[in-house]
PDB file of C-alpha atoms in Angstrom:
ATOM      1  CA  UNK A   1      -9.666  -0.820  -1.198  1.00 91.00           C
ATOM      2  CA  UNK A   2      -6.634  -1.312  -3.251  1.00 93.00           C
ATOM      3  CA  UNK A   3      -7.599   2.063  -4.815  1.00 96.00           C
ATOM      4  CA  UNK A   4      -7.873   3.500  -1.654  1.00 97.00           C
ATOM      5  CA  UNK A   5      -4.502   1.541  -0.271  1.00 96.00           C
ATOM      6  CA  UNK A   6      -2.214   2.300  -3.673  1.00 95.00           C
ATOM      7  CA  UNK A   7      -3.345   6.657  -2.700  1.00 96.00           C
ATOM      8  CA  UNK A   8      -2.682   6.300   1.020  1.00 96.00           C
ATOM      9  CA  UNK A   9      -0.548   3.964   1.690  1.00 95.00           C
ATOM     10  CA  UNK A  10       2.060   3.433  -1.699  1.00 94.00           C
ATOM     11  CA  UNK A  11       1.313   7.107  -3.459  1.00 93.00           C
ATOM     12  CA  UNK A  12       1.066   5.092  -6.377  1.00 94.00           C
ATOM     13  CA  UNK A  13      -2.666   6.830  -6.662  1.00 96.00           C
ATOM     14  CA  UNK A  14      -2.654  10.614  -7.100  1.00 96.00           C
ATOM     15  CA  UNK A  15      -4.835  12.571  -5.236  1.00 96.00           C
ATOM     16  CA  UNK A  16      -7.216  13.470  -8.923  1.00 98.00           C
ATOM     17  CA  UNK A  17      -6.717  10.004  -9.903  1.00 97.00           C
ATOM     18  CA  UNK A  18      -8.237   8.674  -6.503  1.00 98.00           C
ATOM     19  CA  UNK A  19     -10.905  11.664  -6.797  1.00 97.00           C
ATOM     20  CA  UNK A  20     -12.172   9.945 -10.122  1.00 97.00           C
ATOM     21  CA  UNK A  21     -12.224   6.637  -8.683  1.00 97.00           C
ATOM     22  CA  UNK A  22     -14.378   7.432  -6.269  1.00 97.00           C
ATOM     23  CA  UNK A  23     -16.794   9.507  -8.848  1.00 97.00           C
ATOM     24  CA  UNK A  24     -16.753   7.098 -10.918  1.00 97.00           C
ATOM     25  CA  UNK A  25     -17.896   4.275  -7.416  1.00 95.00           C
ATOM     26  CA  UNK A  26     -19.771   6.680  -6.119  1.00 97.00           C
ATOM     27  CA  UNK A  27     -17.701   5.923  -2.879  1.00 96.00           C
ATOM     28  CA  UNK A  28     -14.703   6.866  -0.589  1.00 98.00           C
ATOM     29  CA  UNK A  29     -13.864   3.971   1.185  1.00 97.00           C
ATOM     30  CA  UNK A  30     -11.346   5.404   3.037  1.00 97.00           C
ATOM     31  CA  UNK A  31     -14.336   7.359   5.265  1.00 97.00           C
ATOM     32  CA  UNK A  32     -15.487   3.940   5.961  1.00 97.00           C
ATOM     33  CA  UNK A  33     -15.202   2.951   9.734  1.00 98.00           C
ATOM     34  CA  UNK A  34     -13.711  -0.262   8.768  1.00 97.00           C
ATOM     35  CA  UNK A  35     -11.509   0.701   6.337  1.00 97.00           C
ATOM     36  CA  UNK A  36      -8.399   1.134   8.984  1.00 97.00           C
ATOM     37  CA  UNK A  37      -8.820  -2.815   9.566  1.00 97.00           C
ATOM     38  CA  UNK A  38      -8.712  -3.782   5.343  1.00 97.00           C
ATOM     39  CA  UNK A  39      -6.057  -1.593   4.979  1.00 97.00           C
ATOM     40  CA  UNK A  40      -3.560  -2.540   7.275  1.00 96.00           C
ATOM     41  CA  UNK A  41      -4.723  -6.033   6.185  1.00 97.00           C
ATOM     42  CA  UNK A  42      -4.142  -5.359   2.210  1.00 96.00           C
ATOM     43  CA  UNK A  43      -0.593  -3.517   3.964  1.00 97.00           C
ATOM     44  CA  UNK A  44       0.204  -6.475   5.509  1.00 97.00           C
ATOM     45  CA  UNK A  45       0.079  -8.423   2.407  1.00 96.00           C
ATOM     46  CA  UNK A  46       1.926  -6.772   0.307  1.00 95.00           C
ATOM     47  CA  UNK A  47       4.381  -6.276   2.784  1.00 97.00           C
ATOM     48  CA  UNK A  48       4.517 -10.644   2.818  1.00 96.00           C
ATOM     49  CA  UNK A  49       4.410 -10.826  -0.714  1.00 95.00           C
ATOM     50  CA  UNK A  50       7.553  -8.132  -1.269  1.00 96.00           C
ATOM     51  CA  UNK A  51       9.211 -10.257   1.581  1.00 96.00           C
ATOM     52  CA  UNK A  52       8.454 -13.647  -1.124  1.00 95.00           C
ATOM     53  CA  UNK A  53       9.570 -12.048  -3.429  1.00 95.00           C
ATOM     54  CA  UNK A  54      12.651 -10.973  -1.586  1.00 96.00           C
ATOM     55  CA  UNK A  55      13.743 -14.596  -0.198  1.00 95.00           C
ATOM     56  CA  UNK A  56      14.526 -15.404  -4.254  1.00 95.00           C
ATOM     57  CA  UNK A  57      15.523 -13.136  -5.487  1.00 95.00           C
ATOM     58  CA  UNK A  58      18.832  -9.880  -3.509  1.00 95.00           C
ATOM     59  CA  UNK A  59      16.907  -7.173  -6.009  1.00 94.00           C
ATOM     60  CA  UNK A  60      14.046  -6.697  -3.655  1.00 95.00           C
ATOM     61  CA  UNK A  61      15.590  -7.564   0.293  1.00 96.00           C
ATOM     62  CA  UNK A  62      15.399  -3.748   0.457  1.00 96.00           C
ATOM     63  CA  UNK A  63      11.659  -2.783  -0.603  1.00 95.00           C
ATOM     64  CA  UNK A  64      10.927  -5.902   1.920  1.00 96.00           C
ATOM     65  CA  UNK A  65      12.244  -4.380   4.598  1.00 97.00           C
ATOM     66  CA  UNK A  66      11.628  -1.205   3.757  1.00 97.00           C
ATOM     67  CA  UNK A  67       7.897  -2.424   3.852  1.00 97.00           C
ATOM     68  CA  UNK A  68       8.086  -4.050   7.289  1.00 97.00           C
ATOM     69  CA  UNK A  69      10.090  -0.840   8.840  1.00 98.00           C
ATOM     70  CA  UNK A  70       6.512   1.034   7.389  1.00 97.00           C
ATOM     71  CA  UNK A  71       4.661  -0.828   8.880  1.00 97.00           C
ATOM     72  CA  UNK A  72       6.399  -0.988  12.425  1.00 97.00           C
ATOM     73  CA  UNK A  73       6.277   2.733  11.853  1.00 97.00           C
ATOM     74  CA  UNK A  74      10.162   3.494  11.077  1.00 97.00           C
ATOM     75  CA  UNK A  75       9.445   5.637   8.617  1.00 96.00           C
ATOM     76  CA  UNK A  76       6.923   8.335   9.192  1.00 96.00           C
ATOM     77  CA  UNK A  77       3.502   9.096   7.827  1.00 95.00           C
ATOM     78  CA  UNK A  78       1.498   7.590   4.666  1.00 94.00           C
ATOM     79  CA  UNK A  79       2.065   7.556   2.202  1.00 95.00           C
ATOM     80  CA  UNK A  80       5.697   5.293   2.010  1.00 95.00           C
ATOM     81  CA  UNK A  81       6.014   5.194  -1.520  1.00 92.00           C
ATOM     82  CA  UNK A  82       6.973   1.663  -1.870  1.00 94.00           C
ATOM     83  CA  UNK A  83       7.973   0.347  -4.956  1.00 90.00           C
ATOM     84  CA  UNK A  84       5.780  -1.649  -7.462  1.00 87.00           C
ATOM     85  CA  UNK A  85       7.238  -5.387  -6.933  1.00 83.00           C
ATOM     86  CA  UNK A  86       7.776  -7.672 -10.856  1.00 69.00           C
TER      87      UNK A  86
END
């Protein structure tokens, strides 16, 4: 799930890397009907993680706000190319 979200949401995993992961595990989780629900939960967790760090480190305020804006539909379609925190 994490690798799929890193591919579809953050763009941190390339298509060839994701294809290799799917081949290794024998499954593309994005084709599962439940994927959007679990991906949404993971995205929310990633946004709140950024907000948590932004509360004590001003360097991450912009990234936290960007993630919230993405989740609220203000930044176009995925992938949103979120930057890593920490």
